[in-house]
C-alpha positions as YAML, in Angstrom:
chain: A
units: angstrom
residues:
- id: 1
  name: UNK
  ca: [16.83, -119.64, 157.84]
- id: 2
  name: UNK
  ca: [19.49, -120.27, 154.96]
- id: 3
  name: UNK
  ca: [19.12, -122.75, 152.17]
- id: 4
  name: UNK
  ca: [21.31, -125.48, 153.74]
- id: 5
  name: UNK
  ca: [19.29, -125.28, 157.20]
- id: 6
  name: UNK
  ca: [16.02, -125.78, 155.26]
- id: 7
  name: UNK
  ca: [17.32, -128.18, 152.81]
- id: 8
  name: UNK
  ca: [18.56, -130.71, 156.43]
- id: 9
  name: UNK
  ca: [15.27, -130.10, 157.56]
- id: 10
  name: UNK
  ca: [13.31, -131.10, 154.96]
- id: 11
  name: UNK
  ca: [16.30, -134.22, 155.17]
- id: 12
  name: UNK
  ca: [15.66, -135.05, 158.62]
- id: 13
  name: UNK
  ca: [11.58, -135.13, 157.84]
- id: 14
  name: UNK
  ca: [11.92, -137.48, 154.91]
- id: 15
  name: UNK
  ca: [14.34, -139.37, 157.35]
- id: 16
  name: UNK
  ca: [11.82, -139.51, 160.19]
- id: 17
  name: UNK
  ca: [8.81, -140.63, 157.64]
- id: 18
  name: UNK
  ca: [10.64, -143.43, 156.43]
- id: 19
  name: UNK
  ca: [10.83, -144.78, 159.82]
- id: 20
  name: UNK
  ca: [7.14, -144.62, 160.68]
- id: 21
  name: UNK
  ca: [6.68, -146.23, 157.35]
- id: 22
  name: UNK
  ca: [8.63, -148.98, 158.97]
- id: 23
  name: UNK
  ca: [6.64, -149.08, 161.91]
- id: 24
  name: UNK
  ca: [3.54, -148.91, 159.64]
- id: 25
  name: UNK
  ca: [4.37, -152.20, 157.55]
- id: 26
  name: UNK
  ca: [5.66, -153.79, 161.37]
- id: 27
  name: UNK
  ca: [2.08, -152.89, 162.78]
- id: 28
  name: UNK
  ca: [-0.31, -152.91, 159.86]
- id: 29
  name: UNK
  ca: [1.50, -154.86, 156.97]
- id: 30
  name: UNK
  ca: [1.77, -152.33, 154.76]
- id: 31
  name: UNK
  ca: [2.46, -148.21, 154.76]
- id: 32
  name: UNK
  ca: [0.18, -145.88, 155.08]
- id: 33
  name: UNK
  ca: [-1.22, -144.16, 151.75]
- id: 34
  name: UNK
  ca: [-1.01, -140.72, 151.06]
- id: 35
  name: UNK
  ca: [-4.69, -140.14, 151.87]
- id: 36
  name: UNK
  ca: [-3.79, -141.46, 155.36]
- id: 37
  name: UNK
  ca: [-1.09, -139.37, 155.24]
- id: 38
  name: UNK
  ca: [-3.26, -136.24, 154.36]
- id: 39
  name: UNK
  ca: [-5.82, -137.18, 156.87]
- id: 40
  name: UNK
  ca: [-3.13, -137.31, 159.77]
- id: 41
  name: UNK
  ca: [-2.01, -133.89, 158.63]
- id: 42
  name: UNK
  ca: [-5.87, -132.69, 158.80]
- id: 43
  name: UNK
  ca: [-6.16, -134.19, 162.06]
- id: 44
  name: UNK
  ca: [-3.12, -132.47, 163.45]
- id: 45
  name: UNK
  ca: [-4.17, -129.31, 161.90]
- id: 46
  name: UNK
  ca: [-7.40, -129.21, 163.81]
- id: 47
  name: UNK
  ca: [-5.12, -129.67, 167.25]
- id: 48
  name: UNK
  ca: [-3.28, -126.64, 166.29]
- id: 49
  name: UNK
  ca: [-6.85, -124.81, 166.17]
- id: 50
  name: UNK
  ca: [-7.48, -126.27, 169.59]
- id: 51
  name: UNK
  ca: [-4.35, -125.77, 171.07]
- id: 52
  name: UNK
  ca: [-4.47, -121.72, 169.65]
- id: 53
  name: UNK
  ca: [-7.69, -121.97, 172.17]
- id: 54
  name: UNK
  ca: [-6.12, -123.36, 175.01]
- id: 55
  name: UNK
  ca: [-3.65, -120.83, 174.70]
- id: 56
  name: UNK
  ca: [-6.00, -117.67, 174.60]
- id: 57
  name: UNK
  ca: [-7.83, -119.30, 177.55]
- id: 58
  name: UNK
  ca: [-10.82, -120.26, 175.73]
- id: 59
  name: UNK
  ca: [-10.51, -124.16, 175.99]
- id: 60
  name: UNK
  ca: [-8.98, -125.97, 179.10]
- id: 61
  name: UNK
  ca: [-6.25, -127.67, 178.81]
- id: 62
  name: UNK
  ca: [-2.95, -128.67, 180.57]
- id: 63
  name: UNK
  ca: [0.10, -127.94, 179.09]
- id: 64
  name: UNK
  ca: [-1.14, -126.17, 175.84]
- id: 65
  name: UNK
  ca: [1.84, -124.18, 175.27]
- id: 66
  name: UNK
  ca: [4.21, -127.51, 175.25]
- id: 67
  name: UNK
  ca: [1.72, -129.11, 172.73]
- id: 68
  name: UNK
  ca: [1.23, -125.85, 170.41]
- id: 69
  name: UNK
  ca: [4.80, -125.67, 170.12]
- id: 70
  name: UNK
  ca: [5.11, -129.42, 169.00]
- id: 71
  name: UNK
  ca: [1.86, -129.25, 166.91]
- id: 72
  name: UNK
  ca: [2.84, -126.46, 164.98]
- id: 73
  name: UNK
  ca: [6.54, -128.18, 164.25]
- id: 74
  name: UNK
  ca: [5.00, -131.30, 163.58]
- id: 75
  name: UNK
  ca: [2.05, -129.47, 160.85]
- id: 76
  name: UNK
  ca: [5.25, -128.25, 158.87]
- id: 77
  name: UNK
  ca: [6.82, -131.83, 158.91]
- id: 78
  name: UNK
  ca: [3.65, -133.36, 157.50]
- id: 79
  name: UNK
  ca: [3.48, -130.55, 154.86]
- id: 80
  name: UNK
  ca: [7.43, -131.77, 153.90]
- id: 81
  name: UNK
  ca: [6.37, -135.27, 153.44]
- id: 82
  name: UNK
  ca: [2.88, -134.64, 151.87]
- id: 83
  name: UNK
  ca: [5.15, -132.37, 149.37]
- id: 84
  name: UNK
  ca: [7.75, -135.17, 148.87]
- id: 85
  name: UNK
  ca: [5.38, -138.29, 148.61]
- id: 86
  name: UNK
  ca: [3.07, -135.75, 145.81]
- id: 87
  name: UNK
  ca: [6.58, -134.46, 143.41]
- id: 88
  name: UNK
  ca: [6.14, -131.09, 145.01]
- id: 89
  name: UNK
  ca: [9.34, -128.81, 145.54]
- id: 90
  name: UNK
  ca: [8.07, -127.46, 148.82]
- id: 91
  name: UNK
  ca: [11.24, -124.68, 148.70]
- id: 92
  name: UNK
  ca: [9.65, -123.51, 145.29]
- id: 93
  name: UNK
  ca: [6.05, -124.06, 146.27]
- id: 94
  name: UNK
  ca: [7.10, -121.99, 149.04]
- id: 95
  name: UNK
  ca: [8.96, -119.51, 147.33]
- id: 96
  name: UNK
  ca: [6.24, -118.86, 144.54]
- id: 97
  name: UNK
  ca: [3.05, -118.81, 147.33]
- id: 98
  name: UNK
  ca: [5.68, -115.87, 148.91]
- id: 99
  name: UNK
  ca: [6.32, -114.24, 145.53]
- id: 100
  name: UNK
  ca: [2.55, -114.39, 144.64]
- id: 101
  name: UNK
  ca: [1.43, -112.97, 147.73]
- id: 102
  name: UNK
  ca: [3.70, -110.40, 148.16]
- id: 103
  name: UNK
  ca: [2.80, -109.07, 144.37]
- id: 104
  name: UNK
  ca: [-0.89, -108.55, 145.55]
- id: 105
  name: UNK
  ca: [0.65, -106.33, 148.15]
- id: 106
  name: UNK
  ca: [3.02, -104.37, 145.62]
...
């Protein structure tokens, strides 16, 4: 993926959270914190574990593929907006975890 892909991405994220911050204030009065954020991202995270199952046949479930697919897109989104609504450069954070890990392998 090149720079400009990643950078309209990470656009179309921030884009996306702004609306459910609208629908946040609409339903609750107000948008949701960045714990709640976190929390959602937790909670999402676990259905990627459970999803993982469904796909190696350990845990029954109906269209598990489908759902993995849009779990695993949607546990990247919430790590753009956690990074935004924290100051963090997730293309850096990204770049240095990469660099970092790759040394311990050099």
């Amino acid at each position: 993926m090149d720079q400009n892909n990643f950078d309209k991405i990470i656009e179309r994220s921030l884009a996306i959270r702004k609306k459910y911050h609208e629908l946040e204030v609409q339903q609750n009065g107000k948008e949701w914190t960045l714990e709640q954020d976190a929390l959602a991202y937790l909670t999402d995270a676990g259905l990627v574990g459970r999803d993982v199952m469904s796909h190696e046949t350990a845990w029954p479930k109906k269209n598990s593929a489908e759902e993995l697919e849009h779990k695993l897109g949607e546990n990247i989104w919430w790590l753009i907006v956690l990074a935004d609504r924290t100051g963090i450069d997730i293309k850096e954070a990204l770049d240095k975890f990469l660099t970092k890990t790759e040394n311990l392998f050099s």
